[in-house]
Coordinates of C-alpha atoms and ligand atoms in Angstrom, one line a residue:
M1318 CA 91.7 69.0 109.2
I1319 CA 89.9 68.9 105.8
D1320 CA 93.4 69.3 104.3
S1321 CA 94.7 66.2 105.9
I1322 CA 91.6 64.3 104.9
K1323 CA 92.2 65.5 101.3
T1324 CA 95.8 64.4 101.4
N1325 CA 95.0 61.0 102.9
L1326 CA 92.2 60.5 100.4
K1327 CA 94.4 61.4 97.4
A1328 CA 97.1 59.1 98.6
G1329 CA 94.7 56.2 99.4
L1330 CA 93.0 56.4 96.1
E1331 CA 96.2 56.7 94.1
T1332 CA 97.7 53.7 95.8
A1333 CA 94.6 51.5 95.5
L1334 CA 93.9 52.4 91.9
S1335 CA 97.5 52.1 90.8
A1336 CA 97.7 48.6 92.3
Q1337 CA 94.3 47.6 90.9
F1338 CA 95.2 48.8 87.3
N1339 CA 98.9 48.1 87.4
K1340 CA 100.0 51.6 86.5
P1341 CA 100.5 54.9 88.2
I1342 CA 97.2 56.7 88.4
S1343 CA 97.0 60.3 89.7
V1344 CA 93.9 61.6 91.4
I1345 CA 92.9 65.2 92.0
V1346 CA 91.0 66.0 95.2
E1347 CA 89.6 69.5 95.6
E1348 CA 87.2 71.6 97.5
P1349 CA 84.2 72.4 95.4
K1350 CA 83.1 76.0 94.7
R1351 CA 79.4 75.4 95.5
P1352 CA 78.2 74.2 98.9
N1353 CA 75.7 71.7 97.4
Q1354 CA 78.6 69.9 95.9
G1355 CA 79.8 68.7 99.3
D1356 CA 83.1 69.3 101.1
I1357 CA 85.4 67.5 98.8
S1358 CA 85.1 66.6 95.1
I1359 CA 87.0 64.3 92.8
P1360 CA 87.0 65.0 89.0
V1361 CA 86.4 61.6 87.4
F1362 CA 87.1 62.1 83.6
A1363 CA 90.8 62.0 83.8
I1364 CA 90.8 58.9 86.0
A1365 CA 88.3 57.1 83.6
K1366 CA 90.6 57.8 80.8
A1367 CA 93.7 56.6 82.6
I1368 CA 92.0 53.3 83.7
D1369 CA 90.1 52.9 80.5
L1370 CA 86.6 52.4 81.9
S1371 CA 83.4 54.2 81.3
L1372 CA 82.4 57.1 83.5
P1373 CA 79.8 55.2 85.5
E1374 CA 82.2 52.2 85.9
T1375 CA 84.9 54.5 87.1
V1376 CA 82.5 56.1 89.7
V1377 CA 81.7 52.7 91.0
T1378 CA 85.3 51.8 91.2
I1379 CA 86.2 54.9 93.1
K1380 CA 83.3 54.6 95.5
D1381 CA 84.3 51.1 96.3
V1382 CA 87.8 52.2 97.1
I1383 CA 86.5 55.0 99.4
K1384 CA 84.1 52.6 101.2
T1385 CA 86.9 50.2 102.1
S1386 CA 89.4 53.0 103.0
G1387 CA 90.1 54.1 106.6
L1388 CA 88.4 57.4 105.7
A1389 CA 84.9 55.9 105.2
E1390 CA 83.7 56.9 108.6
M1391 CA 84.6 60.5 107.9
I1392 CA 82.2 60.6 105.0
A1393 CA 78.5 61.1 105.5
D1394 CA 77.3 60.9 101.9
I1395 CA 78.6 60.5 98.4
S1396 CA 76.9 61.9 95.3
T1397 CA 77.8 62.2 91.6
T1398 CA 77.2 65.3 89.4
G1399 CA 78.5 65.9 85.9
G1400 CA 81.8 64.1 86.1
F1401 CA 82.5 64.7 89.8
I1402 CA 82.2 62.6 92.8
N1403 CA 81.1 64.8 95.7
L1404 CA 81.9 63.8 99.3
F1405 CA 79.9 65.2 102.2
L1406 CA 82.0 64.9 105.3
N1407 CA 80.7 63.6 108.6
K1408 CA 80.9 66.9 110.5
A1409 CA 80.4 65.3 113.9
I1410 CA 83.3 63.0 113.4
I1411 CA 85.5 65.8 112.1
A1412 CA 84.6 67.9 115.1
K1413 CA 85.6 64.9 117.3
G1414 CA 88.9 64.7 115.4
V1415 CA 89.7 68.4 116.0
F1416 CA 88.9 68.3 119.7
E1417 CA 90.8 65.1 120.1
A1418 CA 93.9 66.5 118.4
F1419 CA 93.6 69.6 120.7
A1420 CA 93.1 67.6 123.9
D1421 CA 96.0 65.4 123.0
D1422 CA 98.6 68.1 123.5
E1423 CA 96.8 71.4 124.3
E1424 CA 99.9 73.5 124.7
N1425 CA 101.3 72.5 121.3
Y1426 CA 98.1 72.5 119.4
G1427 CA 98.9 73.7 115.8
S1428 CA 102.6 72.8 116.2
T1429 CA 104.3 70.7 113.5
N1430 CA 107.5 68.9 113.1
T1431 CA 108.6 70.2 109.7
G1432 CA 111.6 71.8 111.3
T1433 CA 112.8 69.0 113.5
G1434 CA 116.6 68.8 113.4
K1435 CA 116.9 72.0 111.3
T1436 CA 118.2 75.4 112.3
V1437 CA 117.1 78.8 111.0
C1438 CA 119.0 82.0 111.7
I1439 CA 117.0 85.2 111.9
D1440 CA 118.8 88.5 111.6
Y1441 CA 116.5 91.2 112.9
S1442 CA 116.2 94.5 114.7
S1443 CA 119.9 95.3 114.1
P1444 CA 119.9 99.0 115.0
N1445 CA 122.9 101.3 114.5
I1446 CA 124.9 102.2 117.5
A1447 CA 125.0 105.8 118.5
K1448 CA 121.8 106.4 116.6
P1449 CA 118.2 106.4 117.9
F1450 CA 116.2 103.2 117.5
S1451 CA 114.0 104.0 114.5
I1452 CA 110.5 103.1 113.5
G1453 CA 112.1 100.9 110.7
H1454 CA 114.1 99.0 113.3
L1455 CA 110.9 98.6 115.3
R1456 CA 109.3 96.9 112.2
S1457 CA 112.3 94.7 111.9
T1458 CA 112.1 93.8 115.5
I1459 CA 108.4 93.0 115.5
I1460 CA 108.4 91.0 112.3
G1461 CA 111.6 89.2 113.1
A1462 CA 110.5 88.1 116.5
A1463 CA 107.2 86.8 115.1
I1464 CA 108.9 84.9 112.4
G1465 CA 111.2 83.4 115.0
N1466 CA 108.2 82.2 117.0
L1467 CA 106.5 80.8 113.9
Y1468 CA 109.6 78.8 113.0
E1469 CA 109.8 77.5 116.6
K1470 CA 106.2 76.4 116.4
C1471 CA 107.1 74.3 113.4
G1472 CA 109.9 72.6 115.3
F1473 CA 112.9 74.5 114.1
T1474 CA 115.8 75.5 116.3
V1475 CA 115.9 79.3 116.0
V1476 CA 119.0 81.4 116.4
R1477 CA 117.9 85.1 116.9
I1478 CA 120.7 87.4 115.9
N1479 CA 120.9 91.2 116.5
H1480 CA 123.4 92.2 113.8
L1481 CA 124.2 95.5 115.4
G1482 CA 125.5 98.3 113.2
D1483 CA 128.4 98.9 115.5
F1484 CA 131.2 99.5 113.0
G1485 CA 132.0 101.7 110.0
T1486 CA 133.6 105.0 109.2
Q1487 CA 131.1 107.0 111.3
F1488 CA 132.8 105.7 114.4
G1489 CA 135.9 107.5 113.4
K1490 CA 133.8 110.7 113.2
I1491 CA 132.1 110.2 116.5
I1492 CA 135.4 109.4 118.3
Y1493 CA 137.0 112.5 116.7
A1494 CA 134.0 114.7 117.8
Y1495 CA 134.0 113.3 121.3
Q1496 CA 137.7 113.8 121.8
H1497 CA 137.5 117.4 120.5
F1498 CA 134.3 118.7 121.8
G1499 CA 132.6 116.0 123.7
N1500 CA 131.7 115.8 127.4
E1501 CA 131.7 112.6 129.4
E1502 CA 128.9 113.7 131.8
L1503 CA 126.6 114.6 129.0
V1504 CA 127.1 111.3 127.2
K1505 CA 126.5 109.5 130.4
K1506 CA 123.3 111.4 131.1
D1507 CA 121.7 111.1 127.7
P1508 CA 123.9 108.8 125.5
I1509 CA 122.2 108.5 122.2
N1510 CA 121.1 112.1 121.9
E1511 CA 124.5 113.3 122.9
L1512 CA 126.3 111.0 120.4
V1513 CA 123.9 112.1 117.7
K1514 CA 124.7 115.7 118.5
L1515 CA 128.4 115.1 118.3
Y1516 CA 127.9 113.4 114.9
V1517 CA 125.9 116.3 113.6
E1518 CA 128.4 118.8 114.9
F1519 CA 131.2 116.9 113.2
H1520 CA 129.3 117.3 109.9
E1521 CA 128.8 121.0 110.5
L1522 CA 132.5 121.7 111.2
V1523 CA 133.9 119.4 108.5
K1524 CA 132.4 121.7 105.9
T1525 CA 135.0 124.4 106.7
N1526 CA 137.7 122.0 108.1
P1527 CA 138.0 119.2 105.5
E1528 CA 141.1 117.8 107.2
M1529 CA 138.7 116.5 109.9
D1530 CA 137.6 113.9 107.4
N1531 CA 141.1 112.5 107.1
E1532 CA 141.5 112.5 110.8
A1533 CA 138.2 110.5 111.2
R1534 CA 139.3 108.1 108.6
R1535 CA 142.6 107.6 110.3
I1536 CA 140.9 107.0 113.7
F1537 CA 138.6 104.4 112.2
K1538 CA 141.5 102.6 110.5
E1539 CA 143.3 102.5 113.9
L1540 CA 140.1 101.3 115.6
E1541 CA 140.0 98.5 113.1
Q1542 CA 143.6 97.7 113.9
G1543 CA 142.8 97.7 117.7
N1544 CA 144.2 101.0 119.0
P1545 CA 143.2 100.5 122.7
E1546 CA 142.2 104.1 123.3
Y1547 CA 139.7 104.1 120.5
V1548 CA 138.5 100.6 121.3
T1549 CA 137.7 101.7 124.8
L1550 CA 135.7 104.6 123.6
W1551 CA 133.9 102.5 120.9
N1552 CA 133.1 99.9 123.6
W1553 CA 131.6 102.6 125.8
F1554 CA 129.5 104.0 123.0
R1555 CA 128.3 100.6 122.1
E1556 CA 127.4 99.7 125.7
V1557 CA 125.4 102.9 126.4
S1558 CA 123.6 102.6 123.1
L1559 CA 122.7 99.0 123.8
A1560 CA 121.5 99.8 127.2
D1561 CA 119.1 102.3 125.6
Y1562 CA 117.8 99.7 123.1
M1563 CA 117.3 97.2 125.8
K1564 CA 114.5 99.3 127.2
V1565 CA 112.7 98.9 123.9
Y1566 CA 113.4 95.1 123.9
E1567 CA 112.1 94.8 127.4
L1568 CA 108.9 96.6 126.6
L1569 CA 108.4 94.4 123.5
N1570 CA 109.5 91.3 125.4
V1571 CA 112.0 90.5 122.6
K1572 CA 115.2 88.5 123.1
F1573 CA 118.2 87.6 121.1
D1574 CA 120.7 84.7 121.2
S1575 CA 123.5 86.8 119.8
Y1576 CA 124.4 90.5 119.7
N1577 CA 127.3 89.9 117.4
G1578 CA 127.2 93.0 115.2
E1579 CA 129.3 94.2 112.4
A1580 CA 132.4 94.8 114.6
F1581 CA 132.5 91.1 115.5
Y1582 CA 133.5 90.3 112.0
N1583 CA 136.4 92.7 111.9
D1584 CA 139.0 89.9 112.1
K1585 CA 137.0 87.5 109.9
M1586 CA 137.0 89.4 106.7
Q1587 CA 140.6 89.0 105.5
P1588 CA 140.2 85.3 104.7
I1589 CA 137.2 86.1 102.6
I1590 CA 139.0 88.9 100.7
D1591 CA 141.9 86.4 100.2
E1592 CA 139.4 83.8 99.0
L1593 CA 137.8 86.2 96.6
A1594 CA 141.3 87.1 95.2
A1595 CA 142.3 83.4 94.9
K1596 CA 139.1 82.7 93.0
G1597 CA 140.0 85.5 90.6
L1598 CA 136.8 87.4 91.5
L1599 CA 138.5 90.6 93.0
K1600 CA 139.1 93.4 90.6
E1601 CA 140.9 96.7 91.2
D1602 CA 138.9 99.8 90.5
Q1603 CA 140.5 103.2 91.2
G1604 CA 142.4 101.7 94.1
A1605 CA 139.4 100.0 95.6
M1606 CA 138.6 96.3 95.4
I1607 CA 135.3 95.2 93.8
V1608 CA 133.5 92.1 92.6
D1609 CA 132.1 92.5 89.1
L1610 CA 128.5 91.2 89.1
G1611 CA 127.8 91.6 85.4
E1612 CA 125.2 93.6 83.6
Q1613 CA 122.3 93.1 86.0
L1614 CA 123.8 94.4 89.2
P1615 CA 126.3 97.1 90.1
P1616 CA 129.6 95.8 91.3
A1617 CA 130.0 94.9 95.0
L1618 CA 132.5 97.2 96.7
I1619 CA 134.6 94.9 99.0
Q1620 CA 137.4 97.1 100.1
K1621 CA 138.0 100.9 99.9
S1622 CA 141.3 102.3 98.5
D1623 CA 142.5 103.0 102.1
G1624 CA 142.0 99.3 102.9
S1625 CA 138.9 99.6 105.1
T1626 CA 136.0 97.2 104.6
L1627 CA 132.4 97.8 103.9
Y1628 CA 128.9 96.7 105.1
I1629 CA 128.8 94.0 102.4
T1630 CA 132.2 92.7 103.4
R1631 CA 131.0 92.2 106.9
D1632 CA 127.8 90.6 105.7
L1633 CA 129.8 88.1 103.7
A1634 CA 131.9 87.3 106.8
A1635 CA 128.7 87.0 108.9
L1636 CA 127.0 84.6 106.5
F1637 CA 130.0 82.3 106.4
Y1638 CA 130.4 82.5 110.1
R1639 CA 126.7 81.6 110.7
K1640 CA 126.9 78.7 108.3
Q1641 CA 129.9 77.3 110.0
T1642 CA 128.7 78.0 113.5
Y1643 CA 125.0 77.2 113.3
H1644 CA 124.8 75.0 110.2
F1645 CA 121.6 76.8 109.3
S1646 CA 119.2 75.4 106.7
R1647 CA 117.8 78.9 106.3
C1648 CA 119.1 82.3 107.2
L1649 CA 116.7 85.2 107.0
Y1650 CA 117.4 88.9 107.0
V1651 CA 114.5 91.0 108.2
V1652 CA 115.5 94.4 106.6
G1653 CA 113.6 97.2 104.9
N1654 CA 112.9 97.2 101.1
E1655 CA 115.6 99.9 100.6
Q1656 CA 118.3 97.3 101.1
K1657 CA 117.0 95.0 98.3
L1658 CA 120.0 95.7 96.1
H1659 CA 122.5 95.0 98.9
F1660 CA 121.1 91.5 99.5
E1661 CA 120.9 90.8 95.8
Q1662 CA 124.6 91.7 95.6
L1663 CA 125.4 89.5 98.6
K1664 CA 123.7 86.6 97.0
A1665 CA 125.4 87.2 93.7
V1666 CA 128.8 87.3 95.3
V1667 CA 128.2 84.0 97.3
K1668 CA 127.0 82.4 94.1
K1669 CA 130.1 83.5 92.2
M1670 CA 132.3 82.1 95.0
G1671 CA 130.8 78.7 94.2
Y1672 CA 128.8 78.1 97.4
N1673 CA 125.6 76.2 96.8
Y1674 CA 123.8 77.7 99.7
Y1675 CA 123.2 81.0 98.1
D1676 CA 119.5 80.1 98.0
E1677 CA 119.3 79.2 101.6
F1678 CA 119.4 82.9 102.7
E1679 CA 116.6 85.3 102.0
H1680 CA 116.0 89.0 102.4
V1681 CA 112.7 89.2 104.3
N1682 CA 111.8 92.7 103.2
F1683 CA 109.4 95.2 104.6
G1684 CA 107.8 98.5 103.7
L1685 CA 107.8 101.9 105.3
V1686 CA 105.7 103.2 108.2
L1687 CA 103.8 106.3 106.9
Q1688 CA 102.1 109.1 108.6
D1689 CA 99.8 111.2 106.5
G1690 CA 101.2 109.4 103.5
K1691 CA 104.8 110.4 104.3
K1692 CA 107.6 108.4 105.7
M1693 CA 107.3 108.5 109.5
S1694 CA 110.7 109.4 110.9
T1695 CA 110.3 113.0 111.8
R1696 CA 107.4 114.8 113.3
K1697 CA 107.3 118.6 113.1
G1698 CA 111.0 118.5 112.2
K1699 CA 111.9 116.4 115.2
V1700 CA 113.1 112.8 114.9
V1701 CA 110.4 110.5 116.2
K1702 CA 111.7 108.6 119.1
L1703 CA 110.4 105.1 119.3
I1704 CA 110.1 104.9 123.0
D1705 CA 107.9 108.0 122.9
V1706 CA 105.6 106.3 120.4
L1707 CA 105.3 103.2 122.6
N1708 CA 104.6 105.3 125.6
E1709 CA 102.0 107.3 123.7
A1710 CA 100.2 104.0 122.8
I1711 CA 100.3 102.9 126.5
D1712 CA 98.8 106.3 127.6
L1713 CA 96.0 106.0 125.1
S1714 CA 95.2 102.5 126.2
K1715 CA 95.1 103.7 129.7
Q1716 CA 92.5 106.4 128.7
H1717 CA 90.4 103.6 127.1
I1718 CA 90.5 101.6 130.2
E1719 CA 89.5 104.6 132.3
E1720 CA 86.5 105.1 130.1
K1721 CA 85.4 101.4 129.9
N1722 CA 86.4 99.8 133.1
P1723 CA 87.6 102.4 135.7
E1724 CA 87.4 99.8 138.5
L1725 CA 90.0 97.5 136.9
K1726 CA 93.0 96.5 139.1
N1727 CA 96.6 96.9 137.8
K1728 CA 95.5 99.4 135.2
D1729 CA 99.0 100.5 134.4
E1730 CA 100.3 97.0 133.8
I1731 CA 97.3 96.2 131.6
A1732 CA 97.6 99.5 129.7
Q1733 CA 101.1 98.6 128.9
K1734 CA 100.1 95.1 127.6
I1735 CA 97.4 96.6 125.5
G1736 CA 99.4 99.5 124.1
V1737 CA 102.4 97.6 123.1
S1738 CA 100.4 94.7 121.7
A1739 CA 98.3 97.2 119.7
I1740 CA 101.4 98.5 117.9
I1741 CA 102.7 95.0 117.3
F1742 CA 99.4 93.7 115.8
N1743 CA 98.9 96.8 113.7
D1744 CA 102.2 96.2 112.1
L1745 CA 101.8 92.5 111.6
K1746 CA 98.3 92.5 110.2
N1747 CA 99.7 94.2 107.1
Y1748 CA 101.6 92.2 104.5
R1749 CA 105.1 93.1 105.4
A1750 CA 106.4 94.3 102.1
N1751 CA 103.7 97.0 101.9
D1752 CA 103.9 100.4 103.4
F1753 CA 101.3 101.2 106.0
E1754 CA 99.8 104.2 107.8
F1755 CA 100.5 104.7 111.4
D1756 CA 97.4 105.8 113.2
L1757 CA 97.8 105.4 116.9
E1758 CA 94.2 106.3 117.8
D1759 CA 92.9 103.7 115.5
M1760 CA 95.1 100.8 116.5
V1761 CA 94.3 101.0 120.2
K1762 CA 90.6 100.8 119.7
F1763 CA 88.9 97.8 121.3
E1764 CA 86.9 97.1 118.1
G1765 CA 87.8 96.8 114.5
Q1766 CA 90.9 94.9 113.2
T1767 CA 93.0 95.7 116.2
G1768 CA 95.2 94.0 118.7
P1769 CA 93.0 95.1 121.6
Y1770 CA 90.0 93.5 119.8
L1771 CA 91.8 90.1 119.9
Q1772 CA 92.8 90.6 123.5
Y1773 CA 89.2 91.7 124.4
T1774 CA 87.7 88.6 122.7
S1775 CA 90.0 86.4 124.7
V1776 CA 89.1 88.2 127.9
R1777 CA 85.4 87.9 127.1
I1778 CA 85.7 84.1 126.8
T1779 CA 87.7 84.0 130.0
S1780 CA 84.9 85.7 131.9
I1781 CA 82.2 83.5 130.4
L1782 CA 84.1 80.4 131.4
A1783 CA 85.1 81.7 134.8
A1784 CA 81.5 82.5 135.6
D1785 CA 80.6 78.9 135.1
Q1786 CA 83.8 77.5 136.7
F1787 CA 84.3 75.6 133.5
Q1788 CA 86.7 72.7 133.4
Y1789 CA 87.8 71.1 130.2
D1790 CA 87.0 67.4 130.4
G1791 CA 86.2 66.5 126.8
D1792 CA 82.6 65.7 127.4
I1793 CA 81.3 67.1 124.2
D1794 CA 78.2 66.6 122.1
F1795 CA 79.8 66.4 118.6
E1796 CA 76.4 66.2 116.9
L1797 CA 75.7 69.7 118.1
M1798 CA 79.1 70.8 116.7
A1799 CA 78.0 69.6 113.3
H1800 CA 75.6 72.6 112.9
D1801 CA 77.0 75.3 110.6
I1802 CA 77.4 78.0 113.2
F1803 CA 79.7 75.8 115.2
F1804 CA 81.2 73.8 112.4
D1805 CA 82.6 77.0 110.7
I1806 CA 84.6 77.5 113.9
I1807 CA 85.6 73.9 114.1
K1808 CA 86.8 74.0 110.5
T1809 CA 88.8 77.2 111.2
A1810 CA 90.3 75.7 114.4
G1811 CA 91.2 72.6 112.4
D1812 CA 93.1 74.9 110.0
Y1813 CA 95.4 76.4 112.7
A1814 CA 98.5 74.2 111.9
K1815 CA 98.1 74.7 108.2
T1816 CA 98.0 78.5 108.7
I1817 CA 101.1 78.4 110.9
E1818 CA 102.9 76.3 108.2
K1819 CA 102.0 78.7 105.5
A1820 CA 102.8 81.8 107.5
T1821 CA 106.2 80.3 108.3
K1822 CA 107.0 79.2 104.8
E1823 CA 106.2 82.6 103.4
A1824 CA 107.7 84.5 106.4
S1825 CA 104.3 86.2 106.6
P1826 CA 103.0 86.8 110.1
S1827 CA 100.1 88.7 108.5
L1828 CA 98.6 85.3 107.5
L1829 CA 98.4 84.4 111.1
A1830 CA 97.1 87.8 112.1
K1831 CA 94.3 87.6 109.6
Y1832 CA 93.4 84.1 110.7
L1833 CA 93.1 85.3 114.3
L1834 CA 90.9 88.2 113.3
N1835 CA 88.7 85.8 111.5
L1836 CA 88.5 83.4 114.4
A1837 CA 87.7 86.2 116.8
A1838 CA 85.0 87.5 114.4
L1839 CA 83.5 84.0 114.2
F1840 CA 83.3 83.8 118.0
N1841 CA 81.7 87.3 118.3
S1842 CA 79.1 86.4 115.7
L1843 CA 78.4 83.1 117.5
Y1844 CA 78.1 84.9 120.8
G1845 CA 75.7 87.4 119.2
K1846 CA 73.4 84.6 118.0
E1847 CA 73.7 81.8 120.5
R1848 CA 73.1 81.7 124.2
I1849 CA 76.0 79.9 126.0
A1850 CA 74.5 79.6 129.5
V1851 CA 71.5 77.5 128.4
S1852 CA 69.8 75.2 131.0
D1853 CA 70.7 72.0 129.2
M1854 CA 74.0 71.2 130.8
R1855 CA 75.4 69.0 128.0
E1856 CA 74.7 71.7 125.5
R1857 CA 76.1 74.4 127.7
K1858 CA 79.3 72.5 128.4
T1859 CA 79.7 71.6 124.7
K1860 CA 79.5 75.3 123.8
E1861 CA 82.0 76.1 126.6
H1862 CA 84.4 73.5 125.2
L1863 CA 84.3 75.3 121.9
L1864 CA 85.0 78.7 123.5
Y1865 CA 87.9 77.2 125.4
L1866 CA 89.3 75.9 122.1
I1867 CA 88.9 79.3 120.5
R1868 CA 90.6 81.1 123.4
S1869 CA 93.4 78.7 123.4
I1870 CA 94.2 79.3 119.7
L1871 CA 93.7 83.1 120.1
N1872 CA 96.1 83.2 123.0
D1873 CA 98.7 81.0 121.3
G1874 CA 98.5 83.0 118.1
M1875 CA 98.9 86.2 119.9
R1876 CA 101.9 84.8 121.8
I1877 CA 103.4 83.9 118.4
L1878 CA 102.9 87.4 117.1
G1879 CA 104.6 88.7 120.2
M1880 CA 101.5 90.1 121.9
Q1881 CA 100.5 89.8 125.5
T1882 CA 97.4 88.0 126.6
I1883 CA 95.2 89.4 129.4
E1884 CA 92.8 88.0 131.9
K1885 CA 90.7 91.1 132.5
M1886 CA 90.4 94.4 130.7
Ligands
LIG3237 N1 122.1 98.0 110.7 C1 121.5 97.9 109.5 C2 120.6 99.1 109.2 O1 120.1 99.6 110.2 C3 120.7 96.6 109.3 C4 121.4 95.3 109.4 C5 120.7 94.2 108.8 N2 121.4 93.0 108.8 C6 122.4 92.6 108.0 N3 123.0 91.5 108.2 N4 122.8 93.4 107.1 O2 120.4 99.5 108.1

């Protein structure tokens, strides 16, 4: 809200002064450091110099422009101190503006139209077939889904892509292992574990039987060429793996528009290899084909000596396919820090090919999940299964409910909403590129910087409003809202859209997460100091309108982050 006043003020002053003095005048509008200097201040020296008037004359000129501008009613008082004009905003009118903007389109409060007509592709989750869904893939899933929601809130068309790791030489190995020592029943019963076992077994045996490696390579080559026997097996492995991942997606309530993984690009790579060759970018190196990327980066390996393609070759094909199919204005890859080099190489190759959209795609990187300071992937030597972690969070949430509210109905359903949201929020409150500690006990607590704390705040407001059978009708005492304790909240509520914009632009859901924590804290502090159910009905209803606004933002923000909102807990 203050931001849009600042923008309008700057534009209004610049237009008026430029016209009056017949030359372009630029004006700085800022928020002063000290509260006694008002809400907005304008440094006058530079303007005085530009329009060639004394300081006092300039102040008068600027004040005159402000008084006749459409913003005059927003301003309660104007003062001057040491080369600055200080504006004190009319808080009641600003409060009115915030409530009106909210009531205007409640559901879309905070939405913007920066993305209208634009498409963004988001490549996230992207687990590797025949392998367990890892904690790293969970991070990608949570962060990617939230970024998708942020973009949608800004009006973009979002294409959510699960770039499954469903291709590569390892499939030659798994098929070999399955055909030599696999068992259909076992794979059907516990697909991922069984496929992992086969893969591990292959690696054990190949140590003493090196010819197995050649066999596996031959199988993969034939799979690439469409050998129906291998394609059938591959399809089956892919299906059973995906069915397993779907359980996680359902729990997280995450959806995709496309599951086109690496295999989808099998027949789309040759034209790119040809194009690279035609552009003179392909170089032979010990039988393999590479693109030299100069001093700064190691060369990109495009094709192995046996003719098979690589991860980066498929990413090139995927990028061109997405550009042609979706005409994206941005394409984001939500992938861990460890693939930094890969995406730098991808960018460098695209640049060398002469495509100007190399800066339209971006590696949205993220850090590791740690436990006791170490990478969380194994626990007591066993691989941590994601679904177990999620279930553990749900169980812990159930325990909390049993302690706090044993009478609650639908305990299991609510425990699931709390537990899963707790994991999501705990991830998103951290800046994504940083590593963070995974402490399940901590993240399911109802107090502190947790997901349940946000859910609990929303539930608390719901019960206050329900007790009074509150109906939003816009009958608000805006003068009351001008008092600091309320106005701090109004100001924050007015910053919702700005926060969304920034979080979207920086692909940083943590900005929204922190904003929501702050809003919840403001409510809880207000609730500690102010009685809501006062006997003066106008005051009571006004306060309830404010609570309604807070809850609406909290719930919408949680939805964007991928969390669930709750009525009772
Ligand atoms: N499957 C890959 C992995 O688990 C991630 C894929 C990311 N997306 C991409 N287009 N490269 O490491």
